[in-house]
Amino acid sequence: MMAKTKKSKKGYIQRISGPVVEGRDLEGARLYDVVKVGKEGLIGEIIKIVSGTYVIQVYEDTTGLQPGEPVESTGEPLSVELGPGLLKNIYDGIQRPLAFIEKESGAFIKRGITVSPLDRKIKWEFKPKMKKGDKVKVGDILGTVQETDLVEHKIISPYEGKLDDLKKGKFTIDEVIGNVSSEGKKHELYLTQKWVVRKPRMYIEKFPPTIPLVTGQRIIDTFSPIAKGGTACIPGPFGSGKTVTQQSLAKYSDTQIVVYIGCGERGNEMTDVLTEFPELVDPNSGKPLMERTVLIANTSNMPVAAREASVYTGITIAEYYRDQGYDVALMADSTSRWAEAMREIGGRLEEMPGEEGYPAYLARRLAEFYERAGRVRCLGSDERYGSVTIIGAVSPPGGDISEPVSQNTLRVTKVFLALDSSLAQRRHFPAINWLKSYSLYLESLEDWYAENVSSDFPKLRSEAMALLQKEAELQEIVQLVGPDALPEKEQAILLVTKMLREDFLQQNAYSDVDARASLEKQYNMLKTIMNFHNKTMSSIDLGAQLKRIKEMDAVVKIGRMKEISNENVKEFGRLNSDMGAEFDSLLKK
Amino acid sequence: MKEYKTINEIAGPLVFVQGVSGVSYNEMVDITLSNGERRRGQVLDVSDKVAVVQVFGATSGIDPKGSSVRFLGETMTIGLSPDMLGRIFDGLGRPRDKGPQIIAKEKVDVNGLPINPFSREPPEDFIQTGVSTIDAMNTLVRGQKLPIFSASGLPHNQLAVQIARQAKVRKEGESFAVVFAAVGITHEEASYFMRDFEKTGALENAVLFLNLADDPSVERLITPRLALSTAEYLAYEQGMHVLVIITDMTNYCEALREISSARQEVPGRRGYPGYMYTDLSTIYERAGRIKGSTGTVTQFPILTMPGDDKTHPIPDLTGYITEGQIILSRDIHRKGIYPPVDVLPSLSRLMNSGIGPEKTREDHKGVSDQLYAGYAGGRDLRALSAVVGEEALTEVDRKYLKFADAFEDRFVRQGQYEDRSIEQTLDLAWELLSMIPEAELKRVKREYIEKYGKRFRKD
């Protein structure tokens, strides 16, 4: 649906209070219309209308504005421009490319800059897939553009009707590529379309998630898997590794598109992503990861109203690629800052606050956002499936997740990755607590794992988890009486769970070999440890000493198993047979 | 110039002026009292009828009838010049050292502008502070913002001065400056800083802004911004590497809360305003490196955690913005160890990009990880041995216990004037690690044990 352009109205400013400005005489302007505020034409959005007063949230610093300056409605709600050129770009919260802002105003962001979201000069090679005279439905693929080496951008028809013309060749996004007529009306076709950010894009049907998002992170893929089209949240105090986890997911997930929203976070972190992603290579294609990534950076010191919008901008772009039939992962870091932006604006509007000063509609907004995730059948006559997976970081004050943002997020998300600062302090990374985390997708993904990894994978997982659970109980006893007071077998469990923790769950995001573990490697690692466990238990039954088992070569080898690369999983076979032989010779003695 | 005599309400630091026109949001205001005294203020909220002015300084003595209000038509600015080096200013930027006025080469808005994330360069140059716990385990990098989380009664000022004195980048011919902002600290503390800066000759390359405890609290919102505007000028215009020390951010946040409650805003956690995160970020995010500029701004804010509580909103929100934190511990302080840095909860997020071959030394990362693991293990065992007794521990465990003690006593402890180079620090680490059996050193590569550790080992 295209937003219709109406005749713009001019009014004037009545009051300024921080990012909130009150305008008058804007008759005809509608709620959520974008307005230009003041002489500099700062961008804002109407968020409330009370008896002739139009309350506007301004996306830029309002210093220097005066009552009486003009306000003008553009007659359009806040929208994003969707088309080739989105990938590899870095935007602020309202889809202004930061590279263009740099050209206009240097290293510091000045106000009142209007720049086009997409490069209007690039000529894209358009290859039509339909032809003149074809009947076209909303969502049909008109043709394709090779956007980056990794991604073929599909141009989707926003109209229904008869295709009067569809050209082939090189076009800029402002050139007409064809015409559609329906019921006597003619529509021009472009490589781009606009979409209102606060409105979810349409699809035919949503499906329950049955395919995992393979992230290469052992703690996630094995113990708390995320599904394609699912939702996950990562709450944790500062310094527990939220951002590193989010970035690992952005790097190693097996999706075709990544939308990364830096929402109210550190500037240097975005720089980190910007310098690192072009150097990182997609394991499947050998191309830089940046080729499949859209970045949205509204750092903490950038205007707060644009921070509120950044999440919507990101999800709309994600949905657009989903509609092309891609699997998209959206990382939002951090949704707490987004909620705080709502709180700040709510406060300026003198709204009645809910819990901890957050607006009463916080829960609804969060739920609406996560509800935009999903695996869907896209619009269009061909059968095409796409998904948006949302992974949101939450930054609870003091690390206490009883606060409203965490609680309302937990109610709508299906995977909970509990970051734990005590793990981070011990330099156990990723600092995700294996006992507190959960995934509600475990069951619905079980079949997939059994079919695609190994039939005994779900069983191994639950056995390993049971051991880790047992460890927590044993540790309590150890705290009281010391480890030597435990029976041999329980001490053996502690040895095995130490392996699970240190040699399986710990994963070094900075190591080339270890940063991404294929499912096959994960399975083999887990299988090896559980194999060791079973052998240890039966050997103790047959009279072997735990002390001797601890001294075995296999223990050292398991400790180094992370260093086996994804391509060399065969080595695990030898590791296991060596281990078997070692146990045998131990028992002979 | 517009002048009004229409004050109709005074509430705390806020003055309401009626019937104004042509007033801009955030512009500066001069208020002349009936006795001729003058006050400064800033427009907080303006409509076509009323302007709300936040007054810097006390509102006592302002009377609605006799006082007149002038709107200056510009925002809070500061005049900048390289001559500011070696000078001392008050919390609003007026000379405090009896020296001449600064002739401004450039005038900028103190609030600055956000750095475009696209224009930033990732920080990656090692700053040697000469303090082992920081250099080895929580490395400071140019362009980083790394706060000290302290508590009342701990020697954070001494540590700040030591860092200001010793901090250097190990490259030749680069100019280095310190901008120091005192926010609501006492006369005694301020004179400690000034004396030390003068005594060690650090003042030559320093600019000091002092807002003292008896100065108006609203000024505290301005002081750090003056310091950062100066720092940005020295860094991006003059090409210097600037270290900004702000103490004490807790006083800043108290002032923010005071103003917020006077404005009758909806309070957030513990009465602090809901926008405190955003407000703090407009200070902390002014650290960094930008493309095409030789200079950098590194921030070293100091705050005292109320009630030693890390989850209090001030340290909490700070920790979410800054790139790590250095935490001082009362327990270590009680043992008489200076600087009482507790390395376990401390963190420098940018450490990995600032260390390694050519920057520090190839074994740095492994040594640091090993120290963490060893000390954390020793501390856990301390708790355990308190319950079951030292005799119940294994021999290896007892070695860890000894290591933890030696680590605190020799590695953490150092003199206020002891400037350790990174090589000295790492060698000291190897010496201490020799107390732990070699097989336990899993975090360092074998070859580094051979190359750097062997000569300290007795086994």
PDB file of C-alpha atoms in Angstrom, chain B residues 5 31-38 61-68:
ATOM      1  CA  LYS B   5       9.852  42.258  34.050  1.00  0.00           C
ATOM      2  CA  ILE B  31      18.410  37.857  35.223  1.00  0.00           C
ATOM      3  CA  THR B  32      19.168  41.188  36.905  1.00  0.00           C
ATOM      4  CA  LEU B  33      17.971  41.406  40.505  1.00  0.00           C
ATOM      5  CA  SER B  34      16.673  44.624  42.035  1.00  0.00           C
ATOM      6  CA  ASN B  35      19.977  45.025  43.913  1.00  0.00           C
ATOM      7  CA  GLY B  36      21.910  44.825  40.681  1.00  0.00           C
ATOM      8  CA  GLU B  37      23.120  41.249  41.167  1.00  0.00           C
ATOM      9  CA  ARG B  38      23.051  39.077  38.063  1.00  0.00           C
ATOM     10  CA  GLY B  61      16.851  37.197  46.129  1.00  0.00           C
ATOM     11  CA  ILE B  62      14.899  37.036  42.875  1.00  0.00           C
ATOM     12  CA  ASP B  63      11.697  39.002  43.327  1.00  0.00           C
ATOM     13  CA  PRO B  64       8.898  38.900  40.761  1.00  0.00           C
ATOM     14  CA  LYS B  65       8.518  42.702  40.706  1.00  0.00           C
ATOM     15  CA  GLY B  66      12.027  44.093  40.750  1.00  0.00           C
ATOM     16  CA  SER B  67      13.966  41.557  38.702  1.00  0.00           C
ATOM     17  CA  SER B  68      14.307  41.829  34.975  1.00  0.00           C
TER      18      SER B  68
END
